[in-house]
Tab-separated table of C-alpha atoms and ligand atoms in Angstrom:
chain	number	residue	atom	x	y	z
A	13	MET	CA	140.231	130.186	140.955
A	14	THR	CA	136.488	129.567	140.729
A	15	ARG	CA	133.754	131.983	139.835
A	16	PRO	CA	131.295	132.631	142.589
A	17	ALA	CA	127.921	131.103	142.002
A	18	SER	CA	125.781	133.597	140.119
A	19	PRO	CA	122.009	133.863	140.180
A	20	ALA	CA	120.151	131.719	137.623
A	21	GLN	CA	120.764	133.159	134.213
A	22	PRO	CA	120.134	131.683	130.762
A	23	ALA	CA	123.326	130.366	129.177
A	24	SER	CA	123.635	132.228	125.916
A	25	ASP	CA	126.487	134.205	124.412
A	26	ALA	CA	124.097	136.950	123.598
A	27	GLN	CA	122.842	137.612	127.068
A	28	PRO	CA	123.355	141.299	127.917
A	29	ALA	CA	125.195	141.976	131.178
A	30	SER	CA	122.763	142.751	133.936
A	31	SER	CA	123.640	145.531	136.410
A	32	ALA	CA	121.776	143.564	139.119
A	33	LEU	CA	124.553	140.923	139.150
A	34	PRO	CA	127.411	141.176	141.589
A	35	ALA	CA	130.642	142.241	139.963
A	36	LEU	CA	132.842	139.246	138.901
A	37	PRO	CA	136.320	139.072	140.365
A	38	ASP	CA	139.111	139.668	137.891
A	39	VAL	CA	140.041	136.146	136.730
A	40	PRO	CA	142.428	135.191	133.886
A	41	GLY	CA	140.723	133.811	130.748
A	42	PRO	CA	141.158	130.205	129.576
A	43	ILE	CA	144.707	129.252	128.743
A	44	GLU	CA	143.610	127.096	125.816
A	45	ARG	CA	141.270	128.483	123.218
A	46	PRO	CA	140.395	125.687	120.740
A	47	ARG	CA	137.656	127.878	119.337
A	48	ARG	CA	140.251	129.946	117.475
A	49	LEU	CA	140.550	127.148	114.965
A	50	ARG	CA	136.789	127.082	114.421
A	51	SER	CA	136.448	130.807	113.883
A	52	SER	CA	135.716	130.847	110.123
A	53	SER	CA	134.918	128.482	107.355
A	54	ALA	CA	138.379	129.048	105.924
A	55	MET	CA	140.017	128.304	109.246
A	56	ARG	CA	137.956	125.156	109.758
A	57	SER	CA	138.817	124.026	106.281
A	58	LEU	CA	142.528	124.637	106.894
A	59	VAL	CA	142.588	122.287	109.944
A	60	ARG	CA	140.075	119.621	108.767
A	61	GLU	CA	141.542	116.151	109.451
A	62	THR	CA	139.279	113.965	107.380
A	63	THR	CA	138.113	114.158	103.824
A	64	LEU	CA	135.607	112.441	101.637
A	65	ARG	CA	136.033	111.859	97.910
A	66	PRO	CA	133.772	110.102	95.427
A	67	ALA	CA	136.552	107.542	94.882
A	68	ASP	CA	136.176	106.491	98.533
A	69	LEU	CA	132.651	105.304	97.945
A	70	VAL	CA	131.308	102.052	96.547
A	71	LEU	CA	127.728	101.774	95.275
A	72	PRO	CA	125.840	98.556	96.027
A	73	MET	CA	123.325	97.813	93.235
A	74	PHE	CA	120.531	95.285	92.732
A	75	VAL	CA	119.643	93.666	89.434
A	76	ARG	CA	116.457	91.660	88.988
A	77	GLU	CA	116.215	88.765	86.565
A	78	GLY	CA	113.648	89.185	83.813
A	79	ALA	CA	112.596	92.668	85.003
A	80	ARG	CA	111.137	94.977	82.341
A	81	GLU	CA	111.130	98.063	84.532
A	82	ASP	CA	112.813	99.195	87.711
A	83	ARG	CA	111.113	98.072	90.905
A	84	PRO	CA	111.381	100.483	93.819
A	85	VAL	CA	112.453	99.013	97.208
A	86	SER	CA	109.786	100.523	99.431
A	87	SER	CA	111.852	100.473	102.655
A	88	MET	CA	114.778	102.159	100.836
A	89	PRO	CA	113.340	105.206	99.034
A	90	GLY	CA	115.481	105.958	96.015
A	91	VAL	CA	116.897	102.431	95.685
A	92	VAL	CA	115.559	100.105	92.996
A	93	GLN	CA	115.904	96.609	91.732
A	94	HIS	CA	117.302	97.387	88.281
A	95	THR	CA	116.639	95.803	84.925
A	96	GLU	CA	119.797	94.775	83.065
A	97	ASP	CA	119.582	97.940	80.954
A	98	SER	CA	118.890	100.415	83.751
A	99	LEU	CA	121.697	98.776	85.766
A	100	LEU	CA	124.112	99.638	83.044
A	101	ARG	CA	122.838	103.222	82.761
A	102	ALA	CA	123.066	103.752	86.528
A	103	ALA	CA	126.489	102.155	86.631
A	104	GLU	CA	127.793	104.385	83.847
A	105	GLN	CA	126.439	107.434	85.612
A	106	ALA	CA	128.065	106.464	88.906
A	107	VAL	CA	131.379	105.859	87.173
A	108	GLU	CA	131.219	109.229	85.371
A	109	ARG	CA	130.667	110.822	88.766
A	110	GLY	CA	133.825	109.198	90.027
A	111	VAL	CA	132.620	106.549	92.488
A	112	GLY	CA	135.338	104.113	93.502
A	113	GLY	CA	133.516	100.925	92.582
A	114	LEU	CA	130.221	99.002	92.236
A	115	MET	CA	129.071	96.081	94.344
A	116	LEU	CA	126.464	93.911	92.529
A	117	PHE	CA	123.700	91.829	94.025
A	118	GLY	CA	121.405	89.625	91.954
A	119	VAL	CA	117.731	88.895	92.464
A	120	PRO	CA	116.992	85.648	90.598
A	121	GLU	CA	113.614	84.508	89.242
A	122	ARG	CA	114.006	80.930	90.491
A	123	LYS	CA	115.642	79.582	93.662
A	124	ASP	CA	116.598	76.090	94.784
A	125	PRO	CA	118.273	74.462	97.786
A	126	VAL	CA	121.803	74.817	96.441
A	127	GLY	CA	121.410	78.193	94.812
A	128	SER	CA	122.034	76.975	91.230
A	129	GLY	CA	121.497	80.457	89.779
A	130	ALA	CA	124.683	81.630	91.484
A	131	THR	CA	126.865	79.411	89.312
A	132	ASP	CA	124.872	79.554	86.095
A	133	PRO	CA	126.824	81.756	83.598
A	134	ASP	CA	123.379	82.859	82.403
A	135	GLY	CA	122.199	83.586	85.972
A	136	VAL	CA	121.208	87.145	86.730
A	137	LEU	CA	124.322	88.192	88.689
A	138	ASN	CA	126.818	86.607	86.295
A	139	ARG	CA	125.074	88.058	83.223
A	140	ALA	CA	125.061	91.543	84.788
A	141	LEU	CA	128.736	91.283	85.698
A	142	ALA	CA	129.655	90.261	82.177
A	143	ARG	CA	127.639	93.095	80.666
A	144	LEU	CA	129.083	95.705	82.975
A	145	ARG	CA	132.628	94.438	82.536
A	146	SER	CA	132.375	94.453	78.764
A	147	GLU	CA	130.894	97.986	78.718
A	148	LEU	CA	132.989	99.566	81.477
A	149	GLY	CA	136.217	97.578	81.204
A	150	ASP	CA	138.652	98.705	83.844
A	151	ALA	CA	137.110	102.184	84.255
A	152	THR	CA	135.720	101.078	87.636
A	153	VAL	CA	136.243	98.328	90.167
A	154	LEU	CA	133.512	95.780	89.637
A	155	MET	CA	132.636	93.762	92.712
A	156	ALA	CA	130.262	90.863	93.233
A	157	ASP	CA	128.528	89.662	96.350
A	158	LEU	CA	129.751	86.092	96.732
A	159	CYS	CA	127.024	84.430	98.748
A	160	LEU	CA	124.215	81.968	98.190
A	161	ASP	CA	121.410	83.628	100.134
A	162	GLU	CA	119.849	85.431	97.198
A	163	PHE	CA	119.800	82.161	95.244
A	164	THR	CA	118.633	79.584	97.787
A	165	ASP	CA	114.959	78.778	98.405
A	166	HIS	CA	115.575	78.621	102.169
A	167	GLY	CA	117.396	81.954	102.131
A	168	HIS	CA	120.496	80.831	104.016
A	169	CYS	CA	123.988	81.869	102.939
A	170	GLY	CA	125.035	78.244	102.501
A	171	VAL	CA	123.669	74.826	101.680
A	172	LEU	CA	121.965	72.740	104.400
A	173	ASP	CA	122.755	69.316	105.707
A	174	ALA	CA	120.231	66.525	106.271
A	175	ALA	CA	119.281	68.007	109.626
A	176	GLY	CA	118.622	71.443	108.103
A	177	HIS	CA	121.767	73.104	109.492
A	178	VAL	CA	124.072	75.249	107.339
A	179	ASP	CA	126.841	72.877	106.224
A	180	ASN	CA	130.048	74.911	106.315
A	181	ASP	CA	132.320	72.733	104.186
A	182	ALA	CA	129.738	71.778	101.634
A	183	THR	CA	129.082	75.509	101.298
A	184	LEU	CA	132.784	76.168	100.598
A	185	ALA	CA	132.583	73.846	97.612
A	186	ARG	CA	129.723	75.986	96.250
A	187	TYR	CA	131.598	79.213	96.981
A	188	ARG	CA	134.543	77.892	94.965
A	189	GLU	CA	132.280	77.305	91.999
A	190	MET	CA	130.596	80.683	92.455
A	191	ALA	CA	134.022	82.388	92.587
A	192	LEU	CA	134.952	80.921	89.235
A	193	SER	CA	131.640	81.972	87.628
A	194	GLN	CA	132.073	85.528	88.890
A	195	ALA	CA	135.713	85.703	87.821
A	196	GLU	CA	134.789	84.301	84.443
A	197	ALA	CA	132.032	86.950	84.136
A	198	GLY	CA	134.581	89.714	84.766
A	199	ALA	CA	134.424	90.788	88.415
A	200	HIS	CA	137.596	92.483	89.664
A	201	LEU	CA	136.882	91.818	93.351
A	202	LEU	CA	134.822	89.083	94.916
A	203	GLY	CA	133.036	89.772	98.206
A	204	PRO	CA	132.529	86.573	100.167
A	205	SER	CA	129.785	87.593	102.627
A	206	GLY	CA	128.498	84.290	104.005
A	207	MET	CA	130.687	84.145	107.132
A	208	MET	CA	131.605	80.480	106.554
A	209	ASP	CA	134.899	79.400	108.173
A	210	GLY	CA	137.667	79.136	105.600
A	211	GLN	CA	135.714	80.935	102.853
A	212	VAL	CA	138.554	83.308	101.913
A	213	ALA	CA	141.072	80.459	101.601
A	214	ALA	CA	138.637	78.381	99.578
A	215	VAL	CA	137.907	81.230	97.140
A	216	ARG	CA	141.562	82.181	96.839
A	217	ASP	CA	142.554	78.617	96.101
A	218	ALA	CA	139.860	78.148	93.513
A	219	LEU	CA	140.828	81.373	91.745
A	220	ASP	CA	144.521	80.560	91.759
A	221	ALA	CA	143.998	77.037	90.528
A	222	ALA	CA	141.942	78.368	87.641
A	223	GLY	CA	144.596	80.895	86.593
A	224	CYS	CA	142.668	83.874	88.027
A	225	ALA	CA	145.398	85.199	90.292
A	226	ASP	CA	144.508	88.793	89.371
A	227	VAL	CA	140.981	88.594	90.731
A	228	GLY	CA	140.998	89.992	94.305
A	229	ILE	CA	138.988	89.322	97.433
A	230	PHE	CA	137.146	91.997	99.368
A	231	ALA	CA	136.289	89.892	102.457
A	232	TYR	CA	133.236	90.596	104.622
A	233	THR	CA	135.442	89.997	107.669
A	234	ALA	CA	133.477	91.208	110.636
A	235	LYS	CA	129.854	90.760	109.623
A	236	TYR	CA	127.356	90.815	112.450
A	237	ALA	CA	123.938	89.112	112.720
A	238	SER	CA	122.192	92.476	112.513
A	239	ALA	CA	118.656	93.787	112.504
A	240	PHE	CA	119.976	96.649	110.360
A	241	TYR	CA	119.814	94.360	107.292
A	242	GLY	CA	116.015	94.447	107.382
A	243	PRO	CA	115.367	96.508	104.248
A	244	PHE	CA	117.973	94.570	102.271
A	245	ARG	CA	115.838	91.451	102.712
A	246	GLU	CA	113.119	93.285	100.810
A	247	ALA	CA	115.617	94.531	98.255
A	248	VAL	CA	116.690	90.981	97.312
A	249	ASP	CA	113.267	89.323	97.900
A	250	SER	CA	114.859	87.163	100.617
A	251	SER	CA	113.301	83.787	101.415
A	252	LEU	CA	114.850	83.582	104.901
A	253	THR	CA	112.522	82.682	107.746
A	254	GLY	CA	114.961	82.161	110.608
A	255	ASP	CA	118.144	84.144	111.314
A	256	ARG	CA	121.884	83.859	110.613
A	257	ARG	CA	123.123	83.743	114.175
A	258	THR	CA	125.059	80.442	113.753
A	259	TYR	CA	127.327	82.035	111.175
A	260	GLN	CA	127.235	85.841	111.453
A	261	GLN	CA	128.844	87.411	114.544
A	262	ASP	CA	127.166	88.183	117.825
A	263	PRO	CA	126.667	91.953	118.092
A	264	ALA	CA	128.075	91.777	121.647
A	265	ASN	CA	131.525	90.729	120.508
A	266	ALA	CA	134.435	92.872	119.323
A	267	ARG	CA	137.493	90.634	120.040
A	268	GLU	CA	136.028	88.015	117.657
A	269	ALA	CA	136.296	90.572	114.832
A	270	LEU	CA	140.080	90.653	115.346
A	271	ARG	CA	140.217	86.861	115.131
A	272	GLU	CA	138.224	86.962	111.884
A	273	LEU	CA	140.580	89.654	110.627
A	274	ALA	CA	143.684	87.567	111.330
A	275	LEU	CA	142.146	84.569	109.589
A	276	ASP	CA	140.969	86.500	106.523
A	277	VAL	CA	144.334	88.188	106.064
A	278	ALA	CA	146.167	84.880	106.466
A	279	GLU	CA	143.809	83.272	103.966
A	280	GLY	CA	144.515	85.930	101.364
A	281	ALA	CA	142.032	88.769	101.650
A	282	ASP	CA	143.056	91.853	99.704
A	283	LEU	CA	140.678	94.143	101.485
A	284	VAL	CA	138.520	93.515	104.567
A	285	MET	CA	135.158	94.889	105.623
A	286	VAL	CA	133.229	95.684	108.825
A	287	LYS	CA	129.440	95.561	108.608
A	288	PRO	CA	127.058	97.145	109.606
A	289	GLY	CA	128.584	100.609	109.734
A	290	LEU	CA	127.724	103.317	112.183
A	291	PRO	CA	126.604	101.028	115.072
A	292	TYR	CA	129.983	99.224	114.776
A	293	LEU	CA	132.444	102.171	114.479
A	294	ASP	CA	134.317	100.849	117.551
A	295	VAL	CA	134.867	97.521	115.787
A	296	LEU	CA	135.912	99.423	112.633
A	297	THR	CA	138.577	101.386	114.527
A	298	GLN	CA	139.967	98.228	116.107
A	299	VAL	CA	140.087	96.458	112.771
A	300	VAL	CA	141.745	99.478	111.114
A	301	GLU	CA	144.438	99.552	113.820
A	302	ALA	CA	145.199	95.848	113.377
A	303	SER	CA	144.813	95.407	109.626
A	304	PRO	CA	147.721	95.305	107.146
A	305	VAL	CA	145.224	95.649	104.274
A	306	PRO	CA	142.709	98.418	103.425
A	307	VAL	CA	139.513	98.358	105.460
A	308	GLY	CA	136.019	99.048	104.121
A	309	ALA	CA	132.858	99.737	106.029
A	310	TYR	CA	129.308	99.042	104.827
A	311	GLN	CA	126.566	101.573	105.605
A	312	VAL	CA	123.807	99.008	105.377
A	313	SER	CA	120.209	99.139	104.261
A	314	GLY	CA	118.753	99.817	107.736
A	315	GLU	CA	121.110	102.745	108.234
A	316	TYR	CA	120.013	104.176	104.911
A	317	ALA	CA	116.328	103.586	105.783
A	318	MET	CA	116.665	105.389	109.123
A	319	ILE	CA	118.129	108.481	107.568
A	320	GLU	CA	115.468	108.502	104.848
A	321	ALA	CA	112.617	107.996	107.289
A	322	ALA	CA	113.764	110.685	109.683
A	323	ALA	CA	114.391	113.070	106.794
A	324	ALA	CA	110.965	112.376	105.284
A	325	ASN	CA	109.452	113.454	108.617
A	326	GLY	CA	111.426	116.622	108.530
A	327	TRP	CA	113.274	115.568	111.668
A	328	ILE	CA	116.800	115.839	110.314
A	329	ASP	CA	118.611	117.617	107.497
A	330	ARG	CA	118.979	114.727	105.106
A	331	ASP	CA	121.970	115.817	103.059
A	332	ARG	CA	124.057	116.962	106.038
A	333	THR	CA	123.243	113.736	107.882
A	334	VAL	CA	124.329	111.696	104.881
A	335	LEU	CA	127.666	113.452	104.617
A	336	GLU	CA	128.230	113.505	108.366
A	337	SER	CA	127.631	109.762	108.505
A	338	LEU	CA	130.069	109.072	105.627
A	339	LEU	CA	132.675	111.301	107.141
A	340	ALA	CA	132.385	109.362	110.384
A	341	PHE	CA	133.453	106.171	108.598
A	342	ARG	CA	136.473	107.937	107.172
A	343	ARG	CA	137.342	109.477	110.571
A	344	ALA	CA	137.197	105.963	112.086
A	345	GLY	CA	139.745	104.891	109.495
A	346	ALA	CA	137.813	103.251	106.668
A	347	SER	CA	139.535	103.494	103.281
A	348	THR	CA	136.304	102.623	101.502
A	349	VAL	CA	132.656	103.044	102.359
A	350	LEU	CA	129.947	100.969	100.760
A	351	THR	CA	126.825	103.157	100.679
A	352	TYR	CA	123.574	103.410	98.801
A	353	TYR	CA	124.281	107.126	98.655
A	354	ALA	CA	127.473	106.748	96.695
A	355	SER	CA	126.329	107.975	93.290
A	356	GLU	CA	124.255	110.836	94.660
A	357	VAL	CA	127.037	112.042	96.947
A	358	ALA	CA	129.596	111.738	94.099
A	359	ASP	CA	127.274	113.954	92.025
A	360	TRP	CA	127.262	116.608	94.803
A	361	PHE	CA	131.038	116.641	94.767
A	362	THR	CA	131.431	116.692	90.992
A	363	THR	CA	128.859	119.416	90.359
A	364	GLY	CA	130.068	121.488	93.322
A	365	LEU	CA	128.653	121.188	96.834
A	366	PRO	CA	125.701	123.453	97.578
A	367	ASP	CA	126.314	126.150	100.157
A	368	HIS	CA	124.884	124.290	103.142
A	369	LEU	CA	127.246	121.353	102.505
A	370	ARG	CA	130.414	123.337	101.829
A	371	GLU	CA	131.891	122.327	105.166
A	372	PHE	CA	132.286	118.761	103.804
A	373	ALA	CA	134.402	119.780	100.810
B	28	PBG	C1	124.406	88.569	102.198
B	28	PBG	C2	124.370	90.050	102.382
B	28	PBG	C3	123.450	90.759	103.192
B	28	PBG	C4	123.809	92.103	103.069
B	28	PBG	C5	124.857	92.173	102.177
B	28	PBG	N1	125.220	90.891	101.778
B	28	PBG	C6	122.294	90.326	103.993
B	28	PBG	C7	122.481	89.440	105.125
B	28	PBG	O1	123.575	89.092	105.525
B	28	PBG	O2	121.430	89.011	105.676
B	28	PBG	C8	123.139	93.252	103.750
B	28	PBG	C9	123.360	94.608	103.126
B	28	PBG	C10	122.433	95.681	103.643
B	28	PBG	O3	121.640	95.487	104.642
B	28	PBG	O4	122.475	96.762	103.054
B	28	PBG	N2	124.435	88.206	100.828
């Protein structure tokens, strides 16, 4: 039964009935009333499907070699390049608040074609890992970005051949060395993020051969050549002039992510990751469905910058947007979310969510 067309009338629940309208025929109400389960905060809480906990979040952190004070990253308000000391303080605070883990990135003072700083035990990333591991022990999961781009003067994720192309297999040899340096320094999980073919197998083999069977691999499995990494390039003082399209995935492709997943799992990945985050939730869901290991998602620098910029203009409610975006990753099936908001959000949860955020508890 359909309602007869009524004269134009604003659609609002609060509209008073107008006596000028023709009487409506007596029709039955809707059979299904999903709104019943949305009727109060308590009811919504009872039926909420997805939750967010501090332990689900991993905080990516930057440490700058030789820095005497923190350096703000202008495109990521609130994010800094830490000194070794401030890195430790921020890490301790995040761990106290209950974040699930820390992912470290190094910003070296000197760079060269093979990224020597990445395998120097005294290099910025390895030093920071060693310091954090000795201070924090096993109280958190310490992760290291395993990639050469921060350390190479050309800014690529691998070493170059004579023609200037990224040399996949020569890069694997460097990743093996880097894996051993990071394991030696105390990382619990290594995050190979260079998208070289065979990188997980190479790292696993190097670790096992060196007696580091307990060090795990959090593989950047489906990593796209994305414009959303823009602010990160500032955060690590990237030297890259070109792009990474010969090794990172084409944003148009989803099937390829499942191929990368099968390879990474077969090669020994303990966890896998999809990156960037929100623009790739469809890829995340497909990877979650197919993966036998836990899946992480990375809310990258550009996603952070967009929220901050819109919030600074008063265009969105920052805190609600942050929690809604993190919840979306969990709803799509991510076990773990890497986010620059990890420590702040963990603090909201541990000190008690303010009233306007209660719905996320
Ligand atoms: C590579 C790496 C990048 C990011 C994490 N690891 C940059 C890139 O691939 O160009 C981006 C993270 C972000 O944008 O927040 N070492």
